[in-house]
Amino acid sequence: MSALALLGRHKVSPHITLPIHPFMLELHCHTTFSDGTLTPQQLVERAVTKGVKALAITDHDTIFGWQEARTAAVPHGLEIVPGIELSTTYNERSMHILGFYPDPNKLQAPLNDRIQGRHRRAQKMVDKLTELGFPIELPAMPGSMAPGRPHIANALLAAGHVTSQQEAFQRFIGDHGPAYVPYEKFTAQEGIELLRRCGAVPVWAHPYLFRGGIVEEILPELVEAGLMGVEVYHPHHSISEERVLEELCDRYDLLMTGGSDYHGPQPKPKAGDVDLNSLHLSLELLDRVKQAAASLN
Ligand code: AMP
Ligand code: ZN
Ligand code: FE
Ligand code: FE
């Protein structure tokens, strides 16, 4: 089947009514266990209202959100896809690798190291901000939770040092900001290998958000390391970037996935905000991910 046939959101004539029902897949979102603003239960409820039929929970470096999501999903018949978004580095820049269907018993111990690293990193950013003259207080964050830069941005906002999250990234914690601290060393290759060892399908998240190299040049190295898929459909990818990624997936025989990378509603919602199911992806994409996961076991 062509890539186009797998999508429900294609730019067809408005007079053609496409069947709605197969296009209800959401393979990338965050909860309060990382830097999302909705609890897993709230996320599930919103997904149901948006017509999602299969929802992946892909928090940064933690899988503790799965259980609450599964419990909340049962009465709605919503399928929860267990996932993770691993924070890794490539060329010393942040690279995110999604993993679908990891064995939690195998992944939990290595993840504990990653989560603790995120707590150390958050504290280092707090220390840098204090040195710069912008002291902040982070909320209490349990060990199961993976702190990220959005938490720092919110603390800067709460302390009155900035007037928006965006300003916090621009002035302090963006990739070149004076209070930015990179992840503790863990390469993309190591992340891909870890996911495969744990039975998870590794997928390069939002390749065109990567700032450390050219997608076409990096992809073969990731494939060599065991990458099995690419997140083709993402709100920050242009249509032409999606076409390039579709072709690369064909060339390297990779799975295609997609998701809204939803982190919760904006404080001041407006038309055009990213929302769950805004990409209208076909459930057939998920069938292929499941087949790939089965091949790893
Ligand atoms: P971290 O993994 O802790 O470095 O945080 C990455 C997260 O920060 C991403 O998933 C986004 O949610 C958010 N983020 C990154 N850059 C920006 C930015 N310039 N403005 C707002 N949020 C951002
Ligand atoms: Zn995030
Ligand atoms: Fe990401
Ligand atoms: Fe994400």
mmCIF file of N, CA and C and ligand atoms in Angstrom, residues 28 30 34-36 58 60 85 96 118 150 261-263, ligand 2:
data_model
loop_
_atom_site.group_PDB
_atom_site.id
_atom_site.type_symbol
_atom_site.label_atom_id
_atom_site.label_comp_id
_atom_site.label_asym_id
_atom_site.label_seq_id
_atom_site.Cartn_x
_atom_site.Cartn_y
_atom_site.Cartn_z
ATOM 1 N N HIS A 28 2.270 9.484 19.754
ATOM 2 C CA HIS A 28 3.293 10.283 20.436
ATOM 3 C C HIS A 28 2.616 11.297 21.354
ATOM 4 N N HIS A 30 2.629 12.942 25.749
ATOM 5 C CA HIS A 30 3.284 13.044 27.061
ATOM 6 C C HIS A 30 2.254 13.280 28.158
ATOM 7 N N SER A 34 6.142 12.935 32.634
ATOM 8 C CA SER A 34 7.291 13.702 32.145
ATOM 9 C C SER A 34 6.820 15.154 32.033
ATOM 10 N N ASP A 35 6.900 15.757 30.865
ATOM 11 C CA ASP A 35 6.611 17.189 30.802
ATOM 12 C C ASP A 35 5.256 17.517 30.185
ATOM 13 N N GLY A 36 4.348 16.532 30.163
ATOM 14 C CA GLY A 36 2.981 16.844 29.754
ATOM 15 C C GLY A 36 2.234 17.495 30.902
ATOM 16 N N THR A 58 4.070 8.001 25.430
ATOM 17 C CA THR A 58 5.514 8.048 25.125
ATOM 18 C C THR A 58 6.191 9.145 25.936
ATOM 19 N N HIS A 60 8.975 11.074 28.190
ATOM 20 C CA HIS A 60 10.437 11.135 28.132
ATOM 21 C C HIS A 60 11.018 10.248 29.241
ATOM 22 N N GLU A 85 9.811 7.742 25.023
ATOM 23 C CA GLU A 85 10.639 8.594 24.159
ATOM 24 C C GLU A 85 11.975 8.765 24.870
ATOM 25 N N HIS A 96 15.888 12.313 19.996
ATOM 26 C CA HIS A 96 14.849 11.531 20.669
ATOM 27 C C HIS A 96 14.533 10.272 19.875
ATOM 28 N N ARG A 118 18.109 12.762 34.684
ATOM 29 C CA ARG A 118 17.273 13.947 34.423
ATOM 30 C C ARG A 118 17.097 14.787 35.687
ATOM 31 N N PRO A 150 10.700 21.964 30.220
ATOM 32 C CA PRO A 150 9.456 22.702 30.459
ATOM 33 C C PRO A 150 9.175 22.946 31.948
ATOM 34 N N ASP A 261 2.754 14.598 19.314
ATOM 35 C CA ASP A 261 3.709 15.040 20.348
ATOM 36 C C ASP A 261 2.979 15.955 21.331
ATOM 37 N N TYR A 262 1.801 15.513 21.706
ATOM 38 C CA TYR A 262 0.910 16.344 22.520
ATOM 39 C C TYR A 262 1.427 16.431 23.957
ATOM 40 N N HIS A 263 1.505 17.666 24.470
ATOM 41 C CA HIS A 263 1.952 17.899 25.845
ATOM 42 C C HIS A 263 0.837 18.492 26.718
HETATM 43 ZN ZN ZN B 2 8.377 16.823 25.988
#
